[in-house]
Amino acid sequence: MAETARSPGASERRPVTALRGVGAALAERLRRLGIEQVQDLLFVLPVRYDDRTTLSRIGELAPGMRTLVQGEIQLTETVYRRRRQLLTRLSDGSGFLTLRFFHFSAAQQEGLARGMRLRCFGEVRRGPQGLEMVHPEYRRVTDQSQAVEDTLTPLYPLTEGVTQGRLRMLIDQALRELDTAGVRDWLPRELIDSLALPPLRDALRYVHRPPKDARLEVLSAGRHPAQRRLAFEELLAHHASLRLLKQAARTDLAPALEDEAGLAARLVASLPFQLTGAQARALAEVEADLRSLVPMVRLVQGDVGCGKTVVAAIAAARAAGSGRQAALMAPTELLAEQHWRSFREWLEPLGLPVALLSGTQPARARRSVLETVASGEVRLVVGTHALFQEGIEFADLALVIVDEQHRFGVQQRLRLQEKGRKLGRFPHQLIMTATPIPRTLAMTAYADLDISVIDELPPGRTPVQTVVLPQQRRDQVVARVDQACRAGRQVYWVCPLIEESEELRSQAAEETAAALAAALPDVDVGLVHGRMPSAKKDEAMLAFKAGRIQLLVATTVIEVGVDVPNATLMVIENAERMGLAQLHQLRGRVGRGAQASTCVLLYRAPLSQLARERLEVVRRTNDGFEIARRDLELRGAGELLGTRQTGLAQLRVADLIRDADLLPRVQEAAQMLIERHPDIIAALSARWIAGGEQYGRVG
Ligand code: ADP
Ligand code: MG
């Protein structure tokens, strides 16, 4: 029977426990991954694919290949190099391959006996004794002719507690039932036809189980029509939901912040500098919103260093001057503390205390901050997103400032709104981001926000000079680091992205730090990487900020927005592998003081024509918007990068930049749904946005 329009998605609600092999324990683990319904499983989409459909000959392997090999064990031994490791030498008659394990059990070691035949899958790397695989998947085979896979193997994201194999089995079941149960194609037929994209079921089957002859490079680049079909639907779900959210927000009431005490004007007058024209414009837009009864939801977008924080501080002063409270949320402890310092410097002279909520604070101190905030004694409070999510009570919260929007996605925005609604009162929201995205993209990704742009840097900055050098000139670069440190300056060294796992990346960073420390005996070298506990990371960052560390070696985890004006040199390894926006963001860590700064982009030769052009864009311009525009053009020109730009919104398949050509149609389709089928928007949100069921509820 056809579903009625009034109950969208009703038949889609089949709990995962309906599948064979899913008991209470597994259901609970799946629930933690956000998978409750059978259809949720189908929308966990592969992040990449492996080709296990053919065996490679060991003699024909090359670094970087991810492939299946089979051979006989020649030797297994434990060696001690820096750390204990297990090495197994495999041969198939055409050559040798080393398997390297850092974590292994005694049983595992015994299981890898000489003479045994193994089939392994992993990434081929260059090792000290020729080619190797680190922690390959492997299993024993007894017979050469055992079957290989007949479809490409999907790799799913974020499956903590559920193995890839288990997930594949469950998804297989869900796929087999696709025709009889479950997933409905919500998009009107004419729309799909006009886009020349496949129906939902075909698309799902294809992306989960691509046939053997599927073109891996098209899939990796996310350009297959099946992926485009899903991307379109996802973008539509987000965009339409955000537009509904905006409509709904307009019906709520916020306090009009008149600033009777005149604190905002006093702050502006007391600043040691004059606002740039662009800051003044953005501020005027913010202030007009704050004076109205409609809750502001405004994004202030501006390149690194353009001075967004002071605009936020003036808005906060306006809230305080109206007798109400403002809160600033930062993505990390370190940034929270940095903002707290700036706010104190500007606002305390006006008689406004600023509280800091920190995760490292002793419980008592924290409790007393919470009390002063709850009583209204303190009007301004700074902390991390996480801290604000832990149920803090405000006496009269009128303004929420969120720094670095790209870590603050749709879900968080939704949650914040819900919170305001529960209090019966709606705070204004000011969101700051340095992610420069072109206008059409912004209109889709931030459809619920009004946007102000600060497109001018404060005067007196010396633009960062960027040079592009091949890896072979690393020695010269190291000499330059030495020079800078001798001159009393500080340096960032950003490590390569080439490693697959965070584990290997962190290890590479450790090795780089050790090598640099050896090459530069007079320099104090520090390290931050993704495997360090966050307290350790903060400790290293603070030491760098305080000047106790001169050279900071880091993976790309280094904080957005950290301000160390004395850092004047940044070296980025394997720059050719990074997104242009990311390079630009990283580079924004230098050039923050009066001293001239340099950014060295190291690349590994040979460089493709396109890679050369991309680095050239970053070398030539310091304008984040220009870089984003050129990035779009160059990627649009067909570079198969295969990476999703996840920063902007929490998207699963779509990539705002790669799929930019879909956006005009997404906007049209959203308009059509809002006018004619708002119920479909609810069903799409429930499918695509975690916690998105709530979007459907309008007003
Ligand atoms: P971002 O936009 O990257 O967050 P910040 O707000 O951290 O930038 O500002 C960078 C630096 O510029 C800060 O030290 C800030 O005090 C300073 N600054 C901000 N506005 C101006 C201005 N109009 N003139 C001079 N310096 C400014
Ligand atoms: Mg900032």
XYZ file of C-alpha atoms and ligand atoms in Angstrom:
727
model
C 0.000 0.000 0.000
C 1.205 3.481 -0.771
C 2.251 5.545 2.169
C 0.155 8.556 2.936
C 1.827 11.919 2.835
C 0.913 12.393 6.457
C 3.137 9.637 7.762
C 6.413 10.100 5.975
C 8.950 7.536 6.872
C 6.654 5.372 8.978
C 7.568 2.197 7.090
C 11.218 3.211 7.236
C 11.301 2.717 10.961
C 12.469 -0.837 11.250
C 14.800 -1.330 14.172
C 18.164 -2.933 13.422
C 17.170 -5.786 15.704
C 14.934 -6.925 12.831
C 18.134 -8.104 11.139
C 19.555 -11.527 11.720
C 22.418 -11.599 14.186
C 21.580 -8.315 15.891
C 20.925 -8.843 19.558
C 20.681 -6.341 22.362
C 24.441 -5.923 22.808
C 25.190 -5.243 19.153
C 22.116 -3.023 18.866
C 23.490 -0.952 21.721
C 26.882 -0.604 20.057
C 25.204 0.387 16.820
C 23.050 2.888 18.656
C 26.179 4.579 19.914
C 27.188 5.018 16.288
C 23.839 6.620 15.581
C 22.430 3.514 13.891
C 19.010 2.507 15.161
C 16.950 1.774 12.085
C 17.773 -0.569 9.247
C 17.860 2.401 6.919
C 20.454 4.126 9.121
C 22.783 1.286 8.184
C 22.303 1.943 4.507
C 23.210 5.571 4.964
C 26.508 4.778 6.627
C 28.405 5.291 3.410
C 31.851 4.025 2.535
C 34.660 6.526 2.828
C 36.793 4.583 0.405
C 37.126 1.306 -1.374
C 39.761 -1.335 -1.559
C 40.264 -3.532 -4.536
C 40.582 -7.101 -3.315
C 39.321 -8.565 -6.517
C 42.776 -9.491 -7.786
C 46.067 -10.621 -6.301
C 49.133 -8.517 -7.085
C 52.525 -10.043 -7.707
C 54.928 -8.948 -5.008
C 57.565 -8.183 -7.612
C 55.218 -5.642 -9.213
C 54.323 -3.701 -6.073
C 55.014 0.007 -5.764
C 54.791 2.300 -2.712
C 51.326 3.715 -2.183
C 49.422 0.737 -3.636
C 46.715 -0.744 -1.427
C 46.437 -4.263 -2.582
C 46.117 -7.959 -1.977
C 49.165 -10.228 -2.116
C 49.773 -13.842 -1.314
C 52.984 -15.644 -0.501
C 54.933 -17.932 1.714
C 56.573 -16.884 4.974
C 60.353 -17.046 4.748
C 61.145 -15.749 8.194
C 59.484 -14.163 11.227
C 61.528 -12.338 13.861
C 61.186 -9.836 16.662
C 63.511 -6.853 16.441
C 64.119 -3.912 18.756
C 64.386 -0.637 16.987
C 63.100 2.276 19.082
C 60.278 -0.079 19.973
C 59.744 -3.780 19.818
C 58.357 -4.965 16.515
C 57.588 -8.130 14.647
C 58.870 -8.564 11.110
C 57.661 -11.227 8.728
C 59.203 -11.791 5.338
C 56.839 -12.966 2.634
C 57.729 -14.192 -0.835
C 55.684 -15.275 -3.818
C 58.599 -16.110 -6.066
C 58.458 -12.721 -7.799
C 59.902 -10.774 -4.854
C 59.928 -10.166 -1.092
C 57.646 -8.097 1.108
C 58.141 -7.296 4.792
C 55.119 -7.273 7.117
C 55.727 -5.027 10.102
C 53.728 -5.185 13.344
C 54.145 -2.857 16.316
C 51.385 -4.460 18.347
C 51.299 -8.222 18.395
C 50.594 -11.080 20.730
C 52.704 -14.153 21.358
C 50.024 -16.273 19.713
C 50.085 -14.078 16.662
C 53.832 -14.370 16.474
C 53.651 -18.154 16.677
C 50.944 -18.157 14.028
C 53.316 -16.570 11.536
C 55.586 -19.540 11.110
C 58.018 -20.135 8.318
C 56.552 -22.011 5.394
C 52.998 -20.879 5.993
C 51.012 -19.309 3.146
C 49.390 -15.949 3.851
C 47.086 -13.651 1.999
C 47.567 -10.033 3.065
C 45.916 -6.771 2.335
C 47.474 -3.426 3.125
C 49.223 -0.344 1.890
C 52.656 -0.819 0.384
C 55.319 1.492 1.805
C 58.996 1.920 1.351
C 60.751 0.504 4.420
C 64.352 0.172 5.530
C 64.646 -3.242 3.842
C 62.610 -2.632 0.718
C 58.849 -2.644 0.409
C 56.656 -3.404 3.382
C 53.138 -3.360 4.790
C 52.553 -2.056 8.312
C 49.819 -3.924 10.193
C 48.313 -5.558 7.118
C 45.127 -7.554 7.384
C 46.114 -11.136 6.809
C 44.819 -14.643 6.876
C 46.231 -18.047 6.337
C 45.487 -19.726 3.047
C 46.014 -23.333 2.219
C 45.188 -23.361 -1.434
C 46.320 -20.837 -4.063
C 43.026 -20.910 -5.903
C 40.832 -19.676 -3.059
C 38.341 -17.095 -4.258
C 39.014 -13.380 -4.079
C 36.241 -10.782 -3.642
C 33.914 -10.170 -6.544
C 32.978 -6.585 -5.693
C 35.150 -3.723 -4.488
C 35.429 -3.715 -0.722
C 33.869 -0.707 1.007
C 35.519 0.836 4.038
C 33.104 2.471 6.419
C 33.803 5.405 8.708
C 33.632 5.513 12.489
C 32.752 2.003 13.400
C 34.101 1.922 16.913
C 32.979 -1.247 18.626
C 31.710 -2.789 15.395
C 34.215 -4.331 13.014
C 34.227 -3.529 9.325
C 33.446 -7.175 8.611
C 30.412 -7.200 10.877
C 29.165 -3.940 9.440
C 29.555 -5.291 5.898
C 27.495 -8.335 6.813
C 24.707 -6.235 8.272
C 24.704 -3.928 5.296
C 24.574 -6.947 2.992
C 21.398 -8.028 4.723
C 19.895 -4.571 4.546
C 20.751 -4.401 0.848
C 19.091 -7.745 0.159
C 15.913 -6.429 1.717
C 16.006 -3.145 -0.134
C 13.247 -4.062 -2.549
C 10.862 -5.423 0.003
C 11.338 -3.148 2.953
C 12.587 0.012 4.213
C 13.908 2.739 2.138
C 11.749 5.104 0.258
C 12.830 7.402 -2.527
C 11.503 10.747 -1.430
C 12.649 12.775 -4.375
C 9.981 13.458 -6.959
C 10.570 11.440 -10.123
C 10.741 14.501 -12.416
C 13.493 15.935 -10.284
C 15.626 12.808 -10.459
C 15.042 12.470 -14.179
C 15.909 16.073 -14.834
C 19.181 15.582 -12.972
C 19.878 12.400 -14.924
C 20.706 10.579 -11.701
C 19.806 7.001 -10.723
C 16.995 6.070 -8.329
C 17.860 5.776 -4.660
C 17.967 1.988 -4.426
C 20.283 1.599 -7.391
C 22.500 4.311 -6.005
C 22.697 2.653 -2.592
C 23.464 -0.753 -4.073
C 26.206 0.686 -6.205
C 28.002 2.684 -3.538
C 27.915 -0.130 -1.011
C 28.911 -2.894 -3.415
C 30.540 -1.473 -6.529
C 31.078 -4.117 -9.208
C 34.530 -5.412 -9.952
C 34.851 -3.291 -13.072
C 33.795 -0.049 -11.327
C 36.310 2.696 -11.859
C 37.987 3.187 -8.535
C 39.315 6.600 -9.439
C 35.813 7.872 -10.266
C 34.476 6.470 -7.006
C 37.381 7.789 -4.960
C 36.770 11.183 -6.457
C 33.097 10.967 -5.521
C 32.056 11.626 -9.109
C 30.017 8.529 -9.823
C 26.317 9.239 -10.591
C 25.326 6.954 -7.720
C 27.344 9.120 -5.335
C 26.030 12.298 -6.934
C 22.500 11.035 -6.401
C 23.150 10.596 -2.696
C 25.102 13.831 -2.451
C 22.213 15.707 -4.012
C 19.767 14.259 -1.530
C 22.071 14.990 1.388
C 22.642 18.592 0.345
C 18.919 18.993 -0.131
C 18.227 17.562 3.332
C 20.660 19.996 4.939
C 19.734 23.041 2.949
C 15.979 22.618 3.246
C 16.237 21.868 6.983
C 18.365 24.921 7.572
C 15.858 27.080 5.749
C 13.054 25.736 7.885
C 15.185 26.388 10.937
C 15.634 29.977 9.860
C 11.908 30.411 9.335
C 11.238 28.977 12.762
C 13.841 31.150 14.461
C 12.221 34.241 13.051
C 9.096 33.517 15.027
C 10.910 33.456 18.386
C 11.589 36.467 20.540
C 14.968 37.692 21.710
C 15.777 40.548 24.057
C 16.438 43.854 22.299
C 19.888 44.917 23.468
C 19.797 48.685 23.751
C 22.989 48.990 25.808
C 21.607 51.635 28.145
C 24.962 51.746 29.936
C 26.756 52.605 26.710
C 29.470 49.972 27.220
C 29.865 49.064 23.550
C 30.616 52.646 22.585
C 33.012 52.999 25.515
C 34.862 49.887 24.464
C 35.235 51.119 20.887
C 36.569 54.444 22.182
C 39.046 52.745 24.488
C 40.609 50.385 21.942
C 44.300 50.988 21.186
C 43.459 50.846 17.475
C 40.780 52.009 15.126
C 38.410 49.450 13.639
C 38.974 48.775 9.973
C 36.198 49.775 7.581
C 35.229 46.129 7.194
C 35.089 45.583 10.954
C 32.949 48.685 11.372
C 30.542 47.447 8.681
C 30.233 43.986 10.223
C 29.768 45.549 13.653
C 26.997 47.821 12.389
C 25.156 44.774 11.006
C 25.592 42.887 14.259
C 24.434 45.832 16.362
C 21.344 46.425 14.235
C 20.396 42.771 14.794
C 21.055 42.928 18.520
C 18.764 45.912 18.909
C 15.864 44.016 17.392
C 13.487 41.537 19.009
C 14.155 38.911 16.353
C 16.957 36.578 17.428
C 20.123 37.273 15.492
C 21.728 34.270 13.831
C 24.685 35.859 12.115
C 27.907 34.474 10.783
C 30.900 36.776 10.719
C 33.224 35.426 8.123
C 36.714 36.805 7.739
C 40.199 35.680 6.969
C 42.591 34.716 9.743
C 43.839 37.797 11.541
C 41.146 40.171 10.248
C 40.042 40.920 13.816
C 36.813 39.066 14.439
C 37.371 38.729 18.186
C 37.128 42.419 18.908
C 33.837 42.629 17.023
C 32.567 39.832 19.236
C 33.824 41.637 22.334
C 31.920 44.773 21.373
C 28.761 42.718 20.894
C 29.361 41.156 24.325
C 29.790 44.625 25.840
C 26.421 45.567 24.355
C 24.782 42.580 26.057
C 26.402 43.483 29.377
C 25.499 47.124 28.926
C 21.891 45.999 28.561
C 22.132 44.290 31.939
C 22.288 40.803 30.419
C 24.795 38.012 29.827
C 26.958 36.861 26.935
C 28.873 33.602 26.494
C 31.728 32.850 24.138
C 32.367 29.254 23.084
C 35.694 28.230 21.578
C 36.588 24.888 20.024
C 39.552 24.154 22.316
C 40.709 24.965 25.842
C 43.631 26.867 24.490
C 41.532 29.109 22.283
C 39.074 29.650 25.095
C 41.886 30.857 27.275
C 43.242 33.088 24.560
C 39.840 34.700 24.044
C 39.417 35.080 27.766
C 42.680 37.048 27.922
C 41.618 39.327 25.071
C 38.190 39.886 26.591
C 39.680 40.703 29.963
C 42.139 43.127 28.466
C 39.352 44.998 26.720
C 36.415 44.619 29.078
C 37.748 44.626 32.611
C 38.808 48.289 32.371
C 35.106 48.993 31.787
C 34.352 47.305 35.101
C 33.183 44.060 33.538
C 34.644 40.880 35.013
C 35.042 37.983 32.550
C 34.831 34.403 33.808
C 36.649 31.434 32.317
C 35.199 27.953 32.422
C 38.034 25.542 31.932
C 38.232 21.772 31.887
C 41.490 21.894 33.818
C 40.056 24.083 36.565
C 39.790 22.516 40.039
C 36.207 21.531 40.787
C 35.804 24.208 43.445
C 36.919 27.037 41.208
C 34.631 25.757 38.536
C 31.684 25.570 40.867
C 32.201 29.125 41.967
C 32.287 30.282 38.337
C 29.054 28.393 37.680
C 27.463 30.060 40.694
C 28.408 33.578 39.665
C 27.065 32.879 36.179
C 23.825 31.404 37.519
C 23.300 34.357 39.860
C 24.008 36.883 37.139
C 26.867 38.417 39.115
C 29.161 37.739 36.169
C 27.846 38.803 32.805
C 30.568 37.494 30.510
C 31.839 33.941 30.399
C 34.254 32.156 28.080
C 34.724 28.386 27.691
C 34.819 25.498 25.247
C 31.853 24.132 23.318
C 32.066 20.992 25.407
C 31.845 22.870 28.677
C 28.756 24.710 27.581
C 27.073 21.502 26.646
C 27.292 20.272 30.221
C 24.230 22.038 31.497
C 25.402 25.417 32.672
C 22.729 27.736 34.030
C 22.596 31.376 33.079
C 20.685 34.094 34.885
C 19.936 35.948 31.690
C 21.795 34.776 28.610
C 21.181 37.165 25.734
C 24.073 36.490 23.372
C 25.974 33.359 22.428
C 29.205 33.798 20.489
C 30.606 30.740 18.754
C 34.169 30.826 17.478
C 35.251 28.732 14.517
C 31.945 27.732 13.087
C 33.285 24.865 11.045
C 33.626 22.764 14.141
C 30.182 23.791 15.168
C 27.839 22.028 12.835
C 24.184 21.949 12.145
C 23.480 19.628 15.057
C 25.100 21.893 17.594
C 23.256 24.901 16.201
C 20.049 22.975 16.520
C 20.804 21.950 20.086
C 21.581 25.505 21.080
C 18.284 26.669 19.676
C 16.425 23.956 21.513
C 18.101 25.022 24.719
C 17.085 28.631 24.212
C 13.561 27.554 23.450
C 13.358 25.538 26.662
C 14.308 28.603 28.615
C 11.441 30.322 26.854
C 13.857 32.968 25.725
C 16.034 33.083 22.723
C 19.624 34.279 22.827
C 21.115 36.090 19.854
C 23.822 34.076 18.130
C 27.031 35.368 16.639
C 29.184 32.828 14.868
C 32.725 33.575 13.755
C 34.567 31.637 11.112
C 37.791 31.981 9.187
C 36.712 29.421 6.614
C 36.388 31.454 3.473
C 33.790 29.988 1.218
C 32.367 31.478 -1.933
C 28.926 32.972 -1.840
C 26.862 30.242 -3.491
C 28.367 27.707 -1.145
C 27.736 29.885 1.864
C 24.116 30.284 0.827
C 23.694 26.527 0.880
C 25.803 25.569 3.857
C 24.720 28.454 6.032
C 21.176 28.858 4.765
C 19.995 29.498 8.318
C 22.432 32.326 8.911
C 22.821 35.922 7.896
C 26.344 36.643 6.837
C 28.722 39.546 7.450
C 32.097 39.533 5.778
C 35.269 41.188 7.069
C 37.342 41.402 3.928
C 40.173 43.631 5.086
C 43.152 43.117 7.384
C 44.201 45.664 10.009
C 46.911 47.981 8.689
C 50.588 47.458 9.414
C 50.748 43.734 8.796
C 53.555 42.464 6.632
C 52.056 39.849 4.357
C 53.492 36.366 4.787
C 55.943 35.513 2.070
C 55.400 32.012 0.739
C 58.009 29.918 -1.024
C 57.552 26.559 -2.685
C 60.522 24.170 -2.502
C 61.170 20.521 -3.313
C 61.868 18.115 -0.479
C 65.478 17.784 -1.705
C 66.169 21.250 -0.345
C 65.138 20.297 3.148
C 68.680 20.896 4.465
C 68.517 24.507 3.408
C 65.154 24.820 5.093
C 66.550 23.364 8.306
C 69.354 25.941 8.161
C 66.715 28.603 7.838
C 64.927 27.293 10.910
C 68.202 27.515 12.785
C 68.685 31.095 11.680
C 65.212 32.128 12.737
C 65.635 30.559 16.180
C 69.025 32.235 16.628
C 67.366 35.554 15.826
C 64.974 34.889 18.728
C 62.027 33.934 16.538
C 59.860 30.834 16.691
C 59.018 28.257 14.075
C 56.226 25.802 13.255
C 57.052 22.613 11.382
C 53.985 20.829 10.049
C 54.492 17.132 9.319
C 53.461 15.164 6.300
C 49.961 13.944 5.766
C 51.025 10.957 3.758
C 50.455 8.354 6.405
C 47.155 6.552 6.471
C 46.502 6.311 10.152
C 46.740 8.786 12.979
C 49.073 6.274 14.634
C 51.567 6.371 11.759
C 51.162 10.112 11.379
C 51.950 10.639 15.030
C 54.907 8.337 14.720
C 56.167 10.273 11.706
C 55.830 13.480 13.699
C 57.834 11.965 16.544
C 60.535 10.947 14.115
C 60.610 14.354 12.475
C 60.886 16.034 15.876
C 63.735 13.723 16.862
C 65.564 14.327 13.587
C 65.160 18.092 13.870
C 66.284 18.072 17.491
C 69.405 16.178 16.430
C 70.093 18.550 13.549
C 69.487 21.637 15.700
C 71.140 20.979 19.055
C 70.726 24.578 20.269
C 67.019 24.718 19.560
C 64.282 23.691 22.010
C 61.970 21.425 20.065
C 58.400 20.608 21.081
C 55.830 18.270 19.620
C 52.050 18.076 19.267
C 50.235 15.276 17.521
C 46.835 13.671 17.431
C 47.653 10.746 19.713
C 48.663 12.948 22.606
C 46.146 13.536 25.395
C 44.711 17.017 25.047
C 46.279 18.195 28.295
C 49.698 17.327 26.843
C 48.863 19.098 23.602
C 47.805 22.211 25.467
C 50.949 22.031 27.569
C 53.154 22.007 24.466
C 51.152 24.809 22.857
C 51.368 26.916 26.000
C 55.120 26.328 26.234
C 55.405 27.458 22.646
C 53.275 30.492 23.327
C 55.416 31.369 26.336
C 58.571 31.022 24.224
C 59.993 28.054 26.143
C 59.813 26.048 22.932
C 61.312 27.577 19.816
C 60.459 24.980 17.237
C 57.083 23.300 17.380
C 56.722 20.137 15.328
C 53.093 19.292 14.717
C 50.713 17.229 12.689
C 47.897 19.256 11.238
C 46.157 19.135 14.608
C 47.723 22.479 15.443
C 45.108 24.780 16.639
C 43.108 27.106 14.494
C 43.349 30.630 15.733
C 46.321 30.298 18.046
C 48.096 33.603 18.301
C 51.890 33.514 18.708
C 53.100 36.756 17.134
C 56.742 35.796 17.615
C 56.389 32.803 15.281
C 57.652 33.997 11.938
C 58.464 30.846 10.023
C 56.305 27.900 9.116
C 57.441 24.844 7.208
C 54.769 22.564 5.768
C 55.861 19.175 4.471
C 54.051 17.445 1.629
C 52.124 20.591 0.957
C 51.023 19.107 -2.374
C 48.788 16.691 -0.492
C 46.834 19.308 1.408
C 43.762 21.288 0.550
C 44.406 24.910 -0.362
C 42.089 26.173 2.344
C 43.951 24.090 4.880
C 47.317 25.420 3.742
C 45.987 28.924 4.024
C 44.615 28.298 7.502
C 47.896 26.819 8.648
C 49.840 29.683 7.161
C 47.647 32.076 9.139
C 49.550 30.980 12.271
C 52.466 33.148 11.146
C 52.475 36.787 10.105
C 50.718 37.846 13.293
C 53.357 40.272 14.525
C 55.273 43.203 13.135
C 58.140 40.998 11.893
C 58.125 39.740 8.323
C 57.128 36.080 8.161
C 57.752 33.235 5.772
C 55.908 30.049 4.959
C 57.835 27.280 3.210
C 55.768 24.755 1.296
C 57.832 21.621 0.812
C 56.704 19.177 -1.833
C 57.791 15.788 -2.991
C 58.748 15.726 -6.654
C 57.504 15.028 -9.241
C 54.633 17.464 -9.095
C 51.714 17.187 -11.522
C 50.843 20.277 -13.543
C 47.705 20.745 -11.487
C 49.464 20.314 -8.152
C 51.976 22.914 -9.294
C 49.186 25.332 -10.151
C 47.480 24.777 -6.828
C 50.630 25.508 -4.812
C 51.193 28.506 -7.014
C 47.791 29.881 -5.994
C 48.760 29.717 -2.321
C 52.193 31.175 -3.028
C 50.824 34.095 -4.973
C 47.919 35.225 -2.860
C 47.187 35.746 0.822
C 43.498 36.289 0.267
C 41.463 33.379 1.638
C 38.461 34.098 -0.558
C 40.562 34.243 -3.694
C 42.158 30.937 -2.702
C 38.777 29.317 -2.132
C 37.577 30.550 -5.514
C 40.643 29.252 -7.348
C 40.468 25.976 -5.445
C 36.934 25.531 -6.674
C 37.968 26.282 -10.254
C 40.931 23.957 -10.198
C 39.113 21.110 -8.533
C 36.167 21.700 -10.812
C 38.627 21.214 -13.643
C 38.690 17.563 -12.769
C 41.436 16.896 -10.294
C 40.639 13.631 -8.586
C 41.467 14.467 -5.035
C 39.086 12.090 -3.412
C 38.930 13.998 -0.180
C 35.800 15.386 1.266
C 35.845 18.856 2.668
C 34.196 17.975 5.896
C 34.803 21.199 7.688
C 31.804 23.151 6.567
C 28.992 20.915 7.593
C 28.874 17.355 8.772
C 28.304 15.852 5.378
C 28.553 12.141 4.681
C 28.771 11.921 0.912
C 28.495 15.425 -0.419
C 31.396 17.824 -0.698
C 30.330 21.414 -1.025
C 33.214 22.263 -3.280
C 33.281 19.156 -5.419
C 29.525 19.121 -5.771
C 29.164 22.872 -6.159
C 27.541 22.424 -9.555
C 24.578 20.742 -7.832
C 23.905 23.682 -5.546
C 21.629 25.782 -7.761
C 19.403 22.724 -8.284
C 19.519 21.985 -4.565
C 18.243 25.475 -3.822
C 15.430 25.173 -6.351
C 14.421 21.770 -5.067
C 14.452 23.020 -1.464
C 12.182 25.893 -2.413
C 9.802 23.463 -4.064
C 9.740 21.164 -1.019
C 9.179 24.042 1.404
C 6.220 25.230 -0.631
C 4.679 21.890 -1.467
C 6.053 19.047 0.668
C 7.410 20.199 4.023
C 6.716 16.681 5.318
C 9.320 15.297 2.921
C 11.899 17.631 4.435
C 11.227 16.026 7.803
C 11.784 12.563 6.357
C 14.990 13.630 4.622
C 16.342 15.281 7.779
C 15.625 12.188 9.810
C 17.561 10.188 7.251
C 20.569 12.434 6.762
C 21.104 14.523 9.857
C 21.808 12.924 13.210
C 19.175 14.234 15.570
C 17.504 15.732 12.524
C 14.024 14.447 13.353
C 13.620 17.706 15.184
C 13.973 19.810 12.080
C 10.596 18.793 10.820
C 8.905 20.499 13.731
C 8.234 23.955 12.451
C 7.399 26.857 14.757
P 40.814 36.596 13.848
O 39.849 37.284 12.949
O 41.739 35.683 13.107
O 40.165 35.943 15.011
P 41.897 38.287 15.845
O 40.603 38.754 16.321
O 42.620 37.259 16.629
O 41.733 37.755 14.366
O 42.820 39.549 15.585
C 44.171 39.416 15.285
C 44.960 40.505 15.967
O 44.658 41.782 15.377
C 44.661 40.642 17.428
O 45.875 40.830 18.093
C 43.768 41.892 17.501
O 43.882 42.557 18.729
C 44.319 42.741 16.381
N 43.356 43.677 15.785
C 42.051 43.479 15.601
N 41.483 44.539 14.975
C 42.460 45.424 14.744
C 42.511 46.718 14.124
N 41.429 47.295 13.613
N 43.714 47.326 14.081
C 44.816 46.743 14.595
N 44.844 45.550 15.187
C 43.681 44.871 15.268
Mg 40.061 34.080 15.891
